[in-house]
PDB file of C-alpha atoms in Angstrom:
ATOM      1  CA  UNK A   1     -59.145 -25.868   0.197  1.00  0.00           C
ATOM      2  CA  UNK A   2     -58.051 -25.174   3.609  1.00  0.00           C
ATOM      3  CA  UNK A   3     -57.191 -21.664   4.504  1.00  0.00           C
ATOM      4  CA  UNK A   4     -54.384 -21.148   7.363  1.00  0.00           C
ATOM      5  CA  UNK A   5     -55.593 -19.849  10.182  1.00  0.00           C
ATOM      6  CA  UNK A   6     -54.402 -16.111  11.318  1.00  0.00           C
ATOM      7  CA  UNK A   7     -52.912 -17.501  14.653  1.00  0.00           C
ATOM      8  CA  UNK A   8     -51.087 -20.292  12.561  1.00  0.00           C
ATOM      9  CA  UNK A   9     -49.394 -17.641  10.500  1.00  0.00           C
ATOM     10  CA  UNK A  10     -48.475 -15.498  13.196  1.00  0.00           C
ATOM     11  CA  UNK A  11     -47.221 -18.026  14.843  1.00  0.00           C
ATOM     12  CA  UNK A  12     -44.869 -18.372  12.238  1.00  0.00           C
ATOM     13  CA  UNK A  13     -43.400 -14.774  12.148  1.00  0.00           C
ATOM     14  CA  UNK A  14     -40.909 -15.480  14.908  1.00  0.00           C
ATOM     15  CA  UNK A  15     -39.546 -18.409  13.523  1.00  0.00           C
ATOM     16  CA  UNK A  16     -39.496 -16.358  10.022  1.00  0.00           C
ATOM     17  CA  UNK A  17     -37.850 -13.833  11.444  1.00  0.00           C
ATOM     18  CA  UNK A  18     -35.332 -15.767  13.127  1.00  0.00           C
ATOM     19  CA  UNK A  19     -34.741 -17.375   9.740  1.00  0.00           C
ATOM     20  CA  UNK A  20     -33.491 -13.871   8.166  1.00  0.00           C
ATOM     21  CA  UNK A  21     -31.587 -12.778  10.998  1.00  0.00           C
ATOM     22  CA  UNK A  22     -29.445 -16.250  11.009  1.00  0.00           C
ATOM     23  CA  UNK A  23     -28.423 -15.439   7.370  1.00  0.00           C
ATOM     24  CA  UNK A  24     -24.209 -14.563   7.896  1.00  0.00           C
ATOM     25  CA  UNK A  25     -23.197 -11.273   7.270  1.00  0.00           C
ATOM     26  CA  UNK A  26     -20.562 -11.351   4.375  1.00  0.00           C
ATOM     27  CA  UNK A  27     -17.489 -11.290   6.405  1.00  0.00           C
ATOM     28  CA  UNK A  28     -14.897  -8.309   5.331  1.00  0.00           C
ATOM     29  CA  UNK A  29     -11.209  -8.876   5.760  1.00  0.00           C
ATOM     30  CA  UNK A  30      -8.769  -5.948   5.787  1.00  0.00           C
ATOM     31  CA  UNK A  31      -5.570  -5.664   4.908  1.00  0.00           C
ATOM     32  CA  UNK A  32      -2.042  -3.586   4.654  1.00  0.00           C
ATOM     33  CA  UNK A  33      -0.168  -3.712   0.776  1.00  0.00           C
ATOM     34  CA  UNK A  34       3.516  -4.205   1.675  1.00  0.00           C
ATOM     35  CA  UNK A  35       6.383  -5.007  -0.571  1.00  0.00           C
ATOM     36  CA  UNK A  36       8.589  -7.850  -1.121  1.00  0.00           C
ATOM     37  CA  UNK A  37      12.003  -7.008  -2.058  1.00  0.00           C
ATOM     38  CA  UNK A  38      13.666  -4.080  -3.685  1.00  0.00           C
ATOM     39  CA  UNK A  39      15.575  -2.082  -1.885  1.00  0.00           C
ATOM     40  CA  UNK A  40      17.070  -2.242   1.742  1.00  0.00           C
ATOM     41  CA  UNK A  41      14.570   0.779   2.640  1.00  0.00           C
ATOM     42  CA  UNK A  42      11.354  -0.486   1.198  1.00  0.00           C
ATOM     43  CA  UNK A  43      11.702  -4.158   1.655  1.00  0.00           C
ATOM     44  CA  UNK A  44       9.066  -5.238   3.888  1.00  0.00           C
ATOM     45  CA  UNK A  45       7.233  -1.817   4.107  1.00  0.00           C
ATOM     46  CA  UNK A  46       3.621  -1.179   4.418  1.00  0.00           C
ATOM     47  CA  UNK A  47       2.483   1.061   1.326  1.00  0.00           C
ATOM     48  CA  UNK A  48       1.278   4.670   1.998  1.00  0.00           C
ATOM     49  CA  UNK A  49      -1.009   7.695   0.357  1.00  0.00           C
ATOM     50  CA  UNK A  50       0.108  11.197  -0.298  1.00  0.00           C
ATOM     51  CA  UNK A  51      -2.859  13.461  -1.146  1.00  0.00           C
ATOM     52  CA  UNK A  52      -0.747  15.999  -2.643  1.00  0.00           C
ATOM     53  CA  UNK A  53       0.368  13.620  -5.852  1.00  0.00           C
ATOM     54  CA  UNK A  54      -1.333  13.615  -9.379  1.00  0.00           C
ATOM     55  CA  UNK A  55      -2.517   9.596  -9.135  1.00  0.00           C
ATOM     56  CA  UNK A  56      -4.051   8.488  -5.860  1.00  0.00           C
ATOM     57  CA  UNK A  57      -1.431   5.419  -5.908  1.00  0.00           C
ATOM     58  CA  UNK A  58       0.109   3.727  -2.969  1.00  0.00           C
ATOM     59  CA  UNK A  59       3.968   3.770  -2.400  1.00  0.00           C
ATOM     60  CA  UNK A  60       6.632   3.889  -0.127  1.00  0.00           C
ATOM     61  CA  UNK A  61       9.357   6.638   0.780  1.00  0.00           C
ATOM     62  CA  UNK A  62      12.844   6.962   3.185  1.00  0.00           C
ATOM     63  CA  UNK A  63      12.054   7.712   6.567  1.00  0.00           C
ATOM     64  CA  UNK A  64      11.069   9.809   8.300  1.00  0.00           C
ATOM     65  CA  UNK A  65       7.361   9.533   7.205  1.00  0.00           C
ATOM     66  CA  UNK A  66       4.771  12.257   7.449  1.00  0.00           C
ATOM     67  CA  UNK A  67       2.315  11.264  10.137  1.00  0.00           C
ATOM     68  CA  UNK A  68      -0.353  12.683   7.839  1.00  0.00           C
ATOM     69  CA  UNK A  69       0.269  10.371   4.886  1.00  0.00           C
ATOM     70  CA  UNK A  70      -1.770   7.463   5.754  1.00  0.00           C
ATOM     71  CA  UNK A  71      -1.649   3.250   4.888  1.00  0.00           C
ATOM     72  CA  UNK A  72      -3.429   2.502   2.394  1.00  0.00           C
ATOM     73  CA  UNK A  73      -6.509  -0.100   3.275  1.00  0.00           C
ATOM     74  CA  UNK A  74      -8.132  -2.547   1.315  1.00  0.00           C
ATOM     75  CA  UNK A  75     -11.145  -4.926   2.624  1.00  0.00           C
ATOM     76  CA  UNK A  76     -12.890  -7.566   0.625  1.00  0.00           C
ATOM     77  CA  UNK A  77     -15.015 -10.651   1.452  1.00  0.00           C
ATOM     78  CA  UNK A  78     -13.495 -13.081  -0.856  1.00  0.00           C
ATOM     79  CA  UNK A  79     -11.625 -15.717   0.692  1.00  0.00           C
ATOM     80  CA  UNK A  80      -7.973 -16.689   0.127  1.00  0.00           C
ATOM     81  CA  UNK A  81      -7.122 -18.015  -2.247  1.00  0.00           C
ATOM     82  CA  UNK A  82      -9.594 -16.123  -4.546  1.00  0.00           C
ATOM     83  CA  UNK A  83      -9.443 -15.502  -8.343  1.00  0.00           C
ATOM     84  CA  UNK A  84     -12.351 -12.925  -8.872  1.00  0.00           C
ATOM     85  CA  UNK A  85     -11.575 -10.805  -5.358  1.00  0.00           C
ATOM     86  CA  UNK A  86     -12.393  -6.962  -5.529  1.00  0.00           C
ATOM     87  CA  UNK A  87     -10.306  -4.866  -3.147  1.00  0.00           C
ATOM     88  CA  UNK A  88     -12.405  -1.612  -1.773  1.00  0.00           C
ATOM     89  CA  UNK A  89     -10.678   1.478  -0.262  1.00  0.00           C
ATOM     90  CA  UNK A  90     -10.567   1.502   3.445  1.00  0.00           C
ATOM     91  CA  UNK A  91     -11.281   5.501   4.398  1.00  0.00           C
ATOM     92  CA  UNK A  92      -8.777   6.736   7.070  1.00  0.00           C
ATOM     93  CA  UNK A  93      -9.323  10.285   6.709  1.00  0.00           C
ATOM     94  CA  UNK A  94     -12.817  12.138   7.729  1.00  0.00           C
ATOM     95  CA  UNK A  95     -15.219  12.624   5.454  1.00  0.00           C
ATOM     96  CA  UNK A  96     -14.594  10.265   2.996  1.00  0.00           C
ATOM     97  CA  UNK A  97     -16.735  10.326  -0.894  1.00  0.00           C
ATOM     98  CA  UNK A  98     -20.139   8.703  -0.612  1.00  0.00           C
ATOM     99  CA  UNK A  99     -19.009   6.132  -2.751  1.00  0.00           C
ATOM    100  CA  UNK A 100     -17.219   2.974  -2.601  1.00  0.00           C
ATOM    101  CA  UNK A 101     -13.477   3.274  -3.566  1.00  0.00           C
ATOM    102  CA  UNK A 102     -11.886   0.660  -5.208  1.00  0.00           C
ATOM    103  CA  UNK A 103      -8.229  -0.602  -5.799  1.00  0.00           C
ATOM    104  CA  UNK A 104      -7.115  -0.974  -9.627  1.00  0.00           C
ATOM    105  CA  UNK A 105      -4.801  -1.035 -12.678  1.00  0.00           C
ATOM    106  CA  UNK A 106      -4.622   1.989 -14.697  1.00  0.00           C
ATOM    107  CA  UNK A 107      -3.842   2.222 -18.403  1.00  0.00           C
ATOM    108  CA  UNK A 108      -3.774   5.842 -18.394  1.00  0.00           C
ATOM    109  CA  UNK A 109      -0.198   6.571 -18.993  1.00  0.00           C
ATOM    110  CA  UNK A 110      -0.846   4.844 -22.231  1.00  0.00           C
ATOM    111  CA  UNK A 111       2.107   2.824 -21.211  1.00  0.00           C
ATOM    112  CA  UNK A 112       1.718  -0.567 -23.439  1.00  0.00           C
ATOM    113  CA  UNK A 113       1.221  -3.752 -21.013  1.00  0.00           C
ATOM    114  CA  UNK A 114       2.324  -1.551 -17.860  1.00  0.00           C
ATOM    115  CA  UNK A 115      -0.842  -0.707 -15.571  1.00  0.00           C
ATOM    116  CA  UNK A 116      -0.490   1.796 -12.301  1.00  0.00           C
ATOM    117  CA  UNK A 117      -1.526   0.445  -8.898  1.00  0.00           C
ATOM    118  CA  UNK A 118      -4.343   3.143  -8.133  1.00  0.00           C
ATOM    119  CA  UNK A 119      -7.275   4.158  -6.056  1.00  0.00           C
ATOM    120  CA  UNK A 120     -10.429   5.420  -7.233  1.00  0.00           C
ATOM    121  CA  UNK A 121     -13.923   6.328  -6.166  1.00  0.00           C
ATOM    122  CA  UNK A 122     -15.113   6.644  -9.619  1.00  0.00           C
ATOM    123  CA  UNK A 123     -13.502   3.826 -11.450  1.00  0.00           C
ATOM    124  CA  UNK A 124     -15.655   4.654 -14.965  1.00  0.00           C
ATOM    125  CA  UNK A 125     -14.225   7.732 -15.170  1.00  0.00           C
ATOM    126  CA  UNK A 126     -10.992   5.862 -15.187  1.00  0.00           C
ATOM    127  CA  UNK A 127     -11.202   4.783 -18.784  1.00  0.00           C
ATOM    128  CA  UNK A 128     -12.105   1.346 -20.451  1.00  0.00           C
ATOM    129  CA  UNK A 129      -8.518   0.180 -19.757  1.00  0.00           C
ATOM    130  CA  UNK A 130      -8.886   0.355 -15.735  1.00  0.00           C
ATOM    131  CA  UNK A 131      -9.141  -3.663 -14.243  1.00  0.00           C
ATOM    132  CA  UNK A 132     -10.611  -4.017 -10.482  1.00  0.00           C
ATOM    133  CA  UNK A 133     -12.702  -6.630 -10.322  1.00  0.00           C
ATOM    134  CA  UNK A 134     -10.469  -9.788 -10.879  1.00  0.00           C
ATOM    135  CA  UNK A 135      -7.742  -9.354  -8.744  1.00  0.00           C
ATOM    136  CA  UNK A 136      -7.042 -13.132  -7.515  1.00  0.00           C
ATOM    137  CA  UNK A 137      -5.600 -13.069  -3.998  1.00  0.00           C
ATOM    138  CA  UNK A 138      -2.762 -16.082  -3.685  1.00  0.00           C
ATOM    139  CA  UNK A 139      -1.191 -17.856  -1.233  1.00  0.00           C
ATOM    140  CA  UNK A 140       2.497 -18.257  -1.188  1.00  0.00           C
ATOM    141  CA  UNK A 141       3.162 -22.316  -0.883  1.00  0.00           C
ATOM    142  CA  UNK A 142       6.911 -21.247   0.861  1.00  0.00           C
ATOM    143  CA  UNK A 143       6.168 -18.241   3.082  1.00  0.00           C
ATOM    144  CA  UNK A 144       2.250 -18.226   3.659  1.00  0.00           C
ATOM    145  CA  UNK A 145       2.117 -14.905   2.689  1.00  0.00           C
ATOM    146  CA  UNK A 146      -1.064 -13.557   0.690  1.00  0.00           C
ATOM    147  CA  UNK A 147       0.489 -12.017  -2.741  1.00  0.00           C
ATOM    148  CA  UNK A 148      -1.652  -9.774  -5.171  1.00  0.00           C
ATOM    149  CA  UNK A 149      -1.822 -10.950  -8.596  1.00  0.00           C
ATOM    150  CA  UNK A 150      -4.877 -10.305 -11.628  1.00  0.00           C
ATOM    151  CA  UNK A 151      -6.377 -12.479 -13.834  1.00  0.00           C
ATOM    152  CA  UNK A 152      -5.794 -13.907 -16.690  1.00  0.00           C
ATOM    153  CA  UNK A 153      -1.730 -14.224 -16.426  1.00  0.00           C
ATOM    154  CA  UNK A 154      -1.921 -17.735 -17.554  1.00  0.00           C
ATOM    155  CA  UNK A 155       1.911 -17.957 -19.242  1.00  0.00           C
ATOM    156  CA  UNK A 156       3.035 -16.349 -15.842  1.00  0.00           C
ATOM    157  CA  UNK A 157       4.633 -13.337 -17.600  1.00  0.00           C
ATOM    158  CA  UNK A 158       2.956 -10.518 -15.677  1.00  0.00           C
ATOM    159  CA  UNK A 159       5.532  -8.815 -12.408  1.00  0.00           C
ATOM    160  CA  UNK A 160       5.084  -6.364  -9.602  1.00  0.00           C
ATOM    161  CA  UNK A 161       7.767  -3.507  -9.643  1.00  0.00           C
ATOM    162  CA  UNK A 162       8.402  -0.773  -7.683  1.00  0.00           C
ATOM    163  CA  UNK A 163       9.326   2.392  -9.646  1.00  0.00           C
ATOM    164  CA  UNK A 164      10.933   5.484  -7.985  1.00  0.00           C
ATOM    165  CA  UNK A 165       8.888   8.845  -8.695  1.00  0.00           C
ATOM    166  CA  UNK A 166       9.010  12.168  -7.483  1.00  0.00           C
ATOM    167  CA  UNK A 167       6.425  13.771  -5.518  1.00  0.00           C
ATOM    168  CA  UNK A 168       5.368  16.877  -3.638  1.00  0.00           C
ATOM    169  CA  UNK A 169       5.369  16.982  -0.304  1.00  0.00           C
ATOM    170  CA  UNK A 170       3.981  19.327   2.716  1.00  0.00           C
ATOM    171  CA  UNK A 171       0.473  21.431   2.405  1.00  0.00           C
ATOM    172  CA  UNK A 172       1.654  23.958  -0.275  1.00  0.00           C
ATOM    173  CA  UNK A 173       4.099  20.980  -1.808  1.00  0.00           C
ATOM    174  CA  UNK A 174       7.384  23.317  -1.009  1.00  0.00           C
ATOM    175  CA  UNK A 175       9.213  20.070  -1.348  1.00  0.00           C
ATOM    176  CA  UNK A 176      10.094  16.814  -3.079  1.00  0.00           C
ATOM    177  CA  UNK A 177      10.579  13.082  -2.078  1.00  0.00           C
ATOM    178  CA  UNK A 178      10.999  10.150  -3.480  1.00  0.00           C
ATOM    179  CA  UNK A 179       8.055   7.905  -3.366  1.00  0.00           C
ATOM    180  CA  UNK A 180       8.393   3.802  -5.236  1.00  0.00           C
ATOM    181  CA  UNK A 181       5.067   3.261  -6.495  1.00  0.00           C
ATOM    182  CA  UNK A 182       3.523  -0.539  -7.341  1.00  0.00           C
ATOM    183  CA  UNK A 183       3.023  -1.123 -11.544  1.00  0.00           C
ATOM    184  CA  UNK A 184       2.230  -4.484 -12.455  1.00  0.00           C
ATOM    185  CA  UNK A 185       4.230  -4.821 -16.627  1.00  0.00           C
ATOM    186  CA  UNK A 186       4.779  -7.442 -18.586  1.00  0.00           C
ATOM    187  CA  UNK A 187       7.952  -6.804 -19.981  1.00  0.00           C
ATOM    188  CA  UNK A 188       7.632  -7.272 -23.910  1.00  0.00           C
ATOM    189  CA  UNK A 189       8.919  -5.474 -26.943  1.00  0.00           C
ATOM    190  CA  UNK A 190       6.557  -2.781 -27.026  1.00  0.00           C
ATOM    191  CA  UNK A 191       7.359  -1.047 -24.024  1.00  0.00           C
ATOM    192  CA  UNK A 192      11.104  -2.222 -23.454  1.00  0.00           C
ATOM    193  CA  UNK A 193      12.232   1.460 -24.565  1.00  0.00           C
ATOM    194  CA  UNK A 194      10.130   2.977 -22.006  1.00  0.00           C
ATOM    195  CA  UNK A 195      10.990   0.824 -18.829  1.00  0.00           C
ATOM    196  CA  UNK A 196      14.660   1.487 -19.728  1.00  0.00           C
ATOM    197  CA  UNK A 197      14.160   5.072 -18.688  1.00  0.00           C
ATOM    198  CA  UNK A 198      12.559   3.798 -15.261  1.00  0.00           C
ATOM    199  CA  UNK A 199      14.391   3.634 -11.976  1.00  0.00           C
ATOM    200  CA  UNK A 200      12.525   0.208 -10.657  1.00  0.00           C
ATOM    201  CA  UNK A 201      13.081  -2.680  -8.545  1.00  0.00           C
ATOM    202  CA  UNK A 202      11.639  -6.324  -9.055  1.00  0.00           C
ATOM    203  CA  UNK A 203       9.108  -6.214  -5.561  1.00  0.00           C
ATOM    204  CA  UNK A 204       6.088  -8.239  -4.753  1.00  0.00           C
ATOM    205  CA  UNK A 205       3.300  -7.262  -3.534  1.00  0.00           C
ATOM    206  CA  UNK A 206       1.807  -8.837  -0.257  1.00  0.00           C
ATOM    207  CA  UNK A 207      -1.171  -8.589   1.239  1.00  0.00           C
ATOM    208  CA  UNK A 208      -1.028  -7.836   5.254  1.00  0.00           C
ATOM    209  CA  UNK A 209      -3.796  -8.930   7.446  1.00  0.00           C
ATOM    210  CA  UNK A 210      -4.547  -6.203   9.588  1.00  0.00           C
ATOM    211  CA  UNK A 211      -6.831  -5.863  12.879  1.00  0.00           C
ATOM    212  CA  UNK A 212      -5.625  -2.282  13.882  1.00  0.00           C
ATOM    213  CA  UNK A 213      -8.561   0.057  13.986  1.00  0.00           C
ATOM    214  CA  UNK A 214      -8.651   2.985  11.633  1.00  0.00           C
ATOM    215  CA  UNK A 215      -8.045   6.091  13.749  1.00  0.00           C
ATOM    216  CA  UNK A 216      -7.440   9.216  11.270  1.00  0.00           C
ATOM    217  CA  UNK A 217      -5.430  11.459  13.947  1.00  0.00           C
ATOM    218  CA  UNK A 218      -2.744   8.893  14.501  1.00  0.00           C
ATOM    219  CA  UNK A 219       0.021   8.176  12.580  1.00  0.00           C
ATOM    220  CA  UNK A 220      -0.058   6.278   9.164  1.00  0.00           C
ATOM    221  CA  UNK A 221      -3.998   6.643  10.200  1.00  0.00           C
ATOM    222  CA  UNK A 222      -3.933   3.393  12.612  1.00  0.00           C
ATOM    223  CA  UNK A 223      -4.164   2.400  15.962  1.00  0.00           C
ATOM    224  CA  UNK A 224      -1.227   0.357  17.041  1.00  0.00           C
ATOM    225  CA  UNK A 225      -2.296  -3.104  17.838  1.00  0.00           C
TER     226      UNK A 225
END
């Protein structure tokens, strides 16, 4: 049996090598949430965080906005349209967890068929009732918009709505505001009672391309592009 010569195998290590760096990077795109109807106020605006509430949820409030309460980010690789997409945190502040974060529906409230839109960095602490990693990304066949849907909503009975909450405000939360969070229900008998005590609006939920750096000392967290 012939053995390769040393100077045939090295001879080989460039081309090897050139081999592994040619292999594509997975290719990250990030986007802006944003809803879709509701009100005259939050139509059409990009979702924010405030650090100071109890569930790490995006949401939008009246004007005038707090520089310091950022847009919320997501990146993924999975292409559009996608059924099995996962939707990390973007960090916009310094220091962020050593983690991943990811975007997801909480069960938490114990709220039958209603899940919270939420961010986490440690989504098994969230409970077995907290869904991330089938969100399918879809695009809208009259507006070409990307809208955020999950899996698994095969009758087409599962809607975005925008529910008003309270929440503090300012570094020592001296005051209030109104902030309409994303909850994705499926309106049925068993929670009926409870979304009748809600102030919602019917939204969706789109998914805006974004290109604008991250910059944590500007406002919303973004440079303007």
């Amino acid at each position: 049996m012939m053995v390769p010569s040393l100077t045939f195998l090295t001879a080989l290590l460039p081309f090897t090598a050139a081999a592994v760096c040619a292999a594509p990077a997975p290719k990250y795109t990030d986007f802006f949430f944003r809803f879709n109807g509701g009100t005259s106020i939050i139509n059409d605006q990009r979702l924010r965080g405030n650090n100071s509430f109890d569930f790490f949820s995006p949401g939008a409030v009246n004007p005038p906005f707090n520089p310091s309460d950022h847009f919320n980010r997501a990146s993924t690789n999975s292409s559009v349209p996608s059924k099995k997409a996962i939707l990390f945190v973007v960090p916009t502040n310094p220091h962020p967890p050593p983690v991943p974060g990811y975007y997801g529906l909480s069960d938490k409230e114990g709220i039958p068929d209603a899940y919270r839109l939420l961010a986490s960095y440690r989504p098994e602490d969230e409970g077995a009732g907290y869904k991330y990693k089938e969100w399918e990304l879809v695009k809208s066949k009259t507006s070409g918009k990307v809208l955020l849907r999950y899996s698994g909503d095969t009758a087409n009975e599962w809607r975005w709505i925008a529910r008003r909450e309270k929440v503090s405000d300012g570094p020592t939360g001296e005051k209030t505001l109104d902030k309409w969070v994303p909850w994705y229900v499926k309106p049925s008998g068993a929670n009926v009672k409870v979304l009748e005590t809600w102030d919602y609006r019917a939204v969706d939920l789109e998914l805006e391309v974004t290109k604008c750096g991250v910059n944590s000392g500007a406002p919303g967290g973004v440079d303007q592009c």
